[in-house]
Coordinates of C-alpha atoms in Angstrom, one line a residue:
M1166 CA 0.0 0.0 0.0
A1167 CA 1.4 3.4 -1.0
R1168 CA 2.4 5.7 1.8
P1169 CA 0.4 8.9 1.9
I1170 CA 2.4 11.9 0.8
E1171 CA 3.2 14.2 3.6
F1172 CA 2.9 18.0 3.2
D1173 CA 2.4 21.2 5.1
R1174 CA -1.3 21.7 4.9
E1175 CA -1.2 25.4 6.0
E1176 CA 1.5 26.1 3.4
V1177 CA -0.5 24.4 0.7
L1178 CA -3.7 26.3 1.6
R1179 CA -1.7 29.6 1.6
K1180 CA -0.5 28.9 -1.9
A1181 CA -4.0 27.7 -3.0
I1182 CA -5.6 30.9 -1.6
G1183 CA -3.2 33.0 -3.7
V1184 CA -4.2 31.2 -6.9
F1185 CA -8.0 31.3 -6.2
W1186 CA -7.7 34.9 -5.0
Q1187 CA -6.0 36.0 -8.2
K1188 CA -7.9 33.9 -10.7
G1189 CA -11.2 33.2 -9.0
Y1190 CA -12.7 29.8 -8.5
S1191 CA -13.9 29.3 -12.1
G1192 CA -10.7 30.6 -13.6
T1193 CA -8.5 28.3 -11.5
S1194 CA -7.5 24.9 -12.9
I1195 CA -6.1 21.8 -11.3
K1196 CA -3.0 22.5 -13.3
N1197 CA -2.7 26.0 -11.7
L1198 CA -3.0 24.5 -8.2
V1199 CA -0.4 21.8 -9.0
E1200 CA 2.0 24.5 -10.1
A1201 CA 1.3 26.6 -7.1
T1202 CA 1.3 24.0 -4.4
G1203 CA 3.8 21.5 -5.7
L1204 CA 1.3 18.7 -5.1
Q1205 CA 0.4 16.2 -7.8
P1206 CA -3.3 16.0 -8.9
G1207 CA -3.6 12.6 -7.1
S1208 CA -2.4 14.1 -3.8
I1209 CA -4.8 17.1 -4.1
Y1210 CA -7.7 14.7 -4.8
S1211 CA -6.6 12.4 -1.9
A1212 CA -6.3 15.3 0.6
F1213 CA -9.2 17.5 -0.5
G1214 CA -11.5 15.4 -2.7
D1215 CA -11.4 17.7 -5.7
K1216 CA -10.9 21.4 -6.7
R1217 CA -14.0 22.4 -4.9
G1218 CA -12.9 20.7 -1.7
L1219 CA -9.6 22.5 -1.8
F1220 CA -11.5 25.8 -2.5
L1221 CA -13.7 25.2 0.6
A1222 CA -10.6 24.5 2.7
A1223 CA -9.0 27.7 1.3
I1224 CA -12.0 29.8 2.3
D1225 CA -11.9 28.3 5.8
G1226 CA -8.2 28.9 6.0
Y1227 CA -8.5 32.5 4.8
F1228 CA -11.1 33.2 7.4
D1229 CA -9.3 31.4 10.2
D1230 CA -6.3 33.8 9.5
M1231 CA -8.5 36.9 9.2
K1232 CA -10.7 36.4 12.3
P1233 CA -8.0 36.9 15.0
R1234 CA -7.0 40.2 13.3
V1235 CA -10.6 41.4 13.3
V1236 CA -11.0 40.5 17.0
N1237 CA -7.7 42.1 18.0
I1238 CA -8.4 45.4 16.3
L1239 CA -11.9 45.7 17.6
H1240 CA -11.1 44.7 21.2
T1241 CA -8.6 47.1 22.6
D1242 CA -8.7 49.6 25.4
Q1243 CA -9.5 52.4 23.0
T1244 CA -12.9 54.0 22.6
P1245 CA -15.4 52.0 20.5
I1246 CA -15.5 54.6 17.7
V1247 CA -11.7 54.6 17.5
R1248 CA -11.6 50.8 17.3
I1249 CA -14.1 50.9 14.4
E1250 CA -12.2 53.7 12.7
N1251 CA -8.9 51.7 13.1
F1252 CA -10.6 48.7 11.5
F1253 CA -11.7 50.6 8.4
N1254 CA -8.3 52.4 8.2
R1255 CA -6.7 49.0 8.1
L1256 CA -8.9 48.1 5.2
I1257 CA -7.8 51.2 3.3
N1258 CA -4.2 50.4 4.0
E1259 CA -4.6 46.9 2.7
S1260 CA -6.4 48.2 -0.4
V1261 CA -3.8 50.8 -1.3
T1262 CA -0.9 48.3 -0.8
D1263 CA -2.6 45.7 -3.0
E1264 CA -0.8 46.3 -6.3
H1265 CA -3.0 43.8 -8.2
H1266 CA -6.3 45.2 -6.7
K1267 CA -7.4 41.7 -5.7
G1268 CA -9.9 43.0 -3.1
C1269 CA -11.1 40.7 -0.4
F1270 CA -11.0 36.9 -1.1
L1271 CA -14.4 36.4 0.6
V1272 CA -16.1 39.3 -1.1
N1273 CA -14.7 38.2 -4.4
T1274 CA -16.1 34.8 -3.9
L1275 CA -19.5 36.2 -2.8
L1276 CA -19.7 38.1 -6.1
E1277 CA -18.5 35.1 -8.2
I1278 CA -20.4 32.2 -6.8
P1279 CA -24.1 31.7 -8.0
V1280 CA -26.8 32.5 -5.4
D1281 CA -28.0 28.9 -5.6
D1282 CA -24.7 27.5 -4.4
Q1283 CA -25.9 27.1 -0.8
E1284 CA -22.8 25.3 0.5
I1285 CA -20.5 28.1 -0.3
N1286 CA -22.9 31.0 0.3
S1287 CA -24.0 29.7 3.7
R1288 CA -20.3 29.5 4.6
L1289 CA -19.7 33.1 3.6
Q1290 CA -22.9 34.3 5.4
A1291 CA -21.7 32.6 8.6
M1292 CA -18.3 34.2 8.3
F1293 CA -19.6 37.7 7.7
G1294 CA -22.1 37.0 10.4
L1295 CA -19.2 36.6 12.8
V1296 CA -17.7 39.9 11.7
E1297 CA -21.2 41.6 12.1
N1298 CA -21.4 40.2 15.6
E1299 CA -18.1 41.7 16.5
F1300 CA -19.3 45.1 15.3
R1301 CA -22.5 44.7 17.2
G1302 CA -20.6 44.2 20.5
V1303 CA -18.5 47.3 19.9
L1304 CA -21.6 49.3 19.0
E1305 CA -23.3 48.2 22.1
E1306 CA -20.4 49.6 24.1
H1307 CA -20.5 52.8 22.0
I1308 CA -24.2 53.3 22.8
A1309 CA -23.8 52.4 26.4
S1310 CA -21.1 55.0 26.8
G1311 CA -23.6 57.7 26.3
E1312 CA -21.5 59.3 23.6
F1313 CA -23.9 58.2 20.9
D1314 CA -27.7 58.3 20.9
S1315 CA -29.1 56.2 18.0
K1316 CA -32.6 55.3 17.0
Q1317 CA -31.0 52.4 15.1
S1318 CA -30.4 49.1 16.9
P1319 CA -26.8 47.9 17.2
E1320 CA -27.8 45.0 14.9
A1321 CA -28.9 47.4 12.2
L1322 CA -25.7 49.5 12.5
A1323 CA -23.5 46.5 12.5
R1324 CA -25.1 45.4 9.2
F1325 CA -24.6 48.9 7.9
L1326 CA -20.9 48.6 8.6
V1327 CA -20.6 45.1 7.0
A1328 CA -22.3 46.6 3.9
G1329 CA -19.6 49.3 4.1
I1330 CA -16.9 46.6 3.9
Y1331 CA -18.5 45.1 0.8
G1332 CA -18.7 48.5 -0.8
L1333 CA -15.2 49.5 0.0
R1334 CA -13.7 46.3 -1.3
V1335 CA -15.7 46.4 -4.6
F1336 CA -15.1 50.1 -5.1
N1337 CA -11.3 49.6 -4.7
K1338 CA -11.3 46.9 -7.5
T1339 CA -12.9 49.4 -10.0
Q1340 CA -11.6 52.8 -8.8
P1341 CA -8.4 52.3 -6.6
D1342 CA -8.0 55.8 -5.2
I1343 CA -7.0 56.4 -1.6
S1344 CA -8.8 59.7 -1.3
A1345 CA -12.0 58.2 -2.6
L1346 CA -11.7 55.3 -0.1
K1347 CA -11.0 57.7 2.8
S1348 CA -14.1 59.7 1.8
I1349 CA -16.3 56.5 1.8
V1350 CA -15.0 55.6 5.3
D1351 CA -15.5 59.2 6.6
N1352 CA -19.1 59.0 5.5
L1353 CA -19.6 55.6 7.1
L1354 CA -18.2 56.8 10.4
F1355 CA -20.1 60.1 10.3
V1356 CA -23.2 58.1 11.1
L1357 CA -21.5 56.8 14.3
R1358 CA -20.1 60.1 15.3
R1359 CA -23.4 62.0 15.5
K1360 CA -24.8 62.6 18.9
S1361 CA -28.2 61.8 17.7
C1362 CA -29.3 59.7 14.7
N1363 CA -33.1 60.2 15.1
D1364 CA -33.4 60.8 11.4
G1365 CA -32.0 57.3 10.8
I1366 CA -29.2 56.1 8.6

């Protein structure tokens, strides 16, 4: 019986993410993945089932790497509004240093995958749901501090911020301009800086 080929799973996923991120799911072939990871087709099929299995593992790996960074930047001893501002400023920095304007791997996937692909879309919804929940917790602190009086619920505001992430990432792919990105973020945060939002978002 042949001995299974040993490989560094995290390293393989990192390289696979790079290919899927650059080419998209449909545009990536097994040949591309073989060239990027150094694994033979048989090893990819044995370890991940098929290209789709490797793609699902890549999505999970990307989010596993992203989640601690989201948590760390939103949970500091700074004021809630500064934490949220730091989060979006980091997105701007990532966008302007991305020479190939790849955008966000998860947002790109959301735009590419058909709506009836429940397996992938439910995965992405759960991931963005976790980000939304982190925002909600910070917004609850913001409202409880008395510095912000909102007619909107923390849940609604958190969804608004997640929508801002989508918009920022997509806008950067079509119009990569730092001043425009900063303007978008300033308008997003303006909603959270007002003492009263009784006129709604």
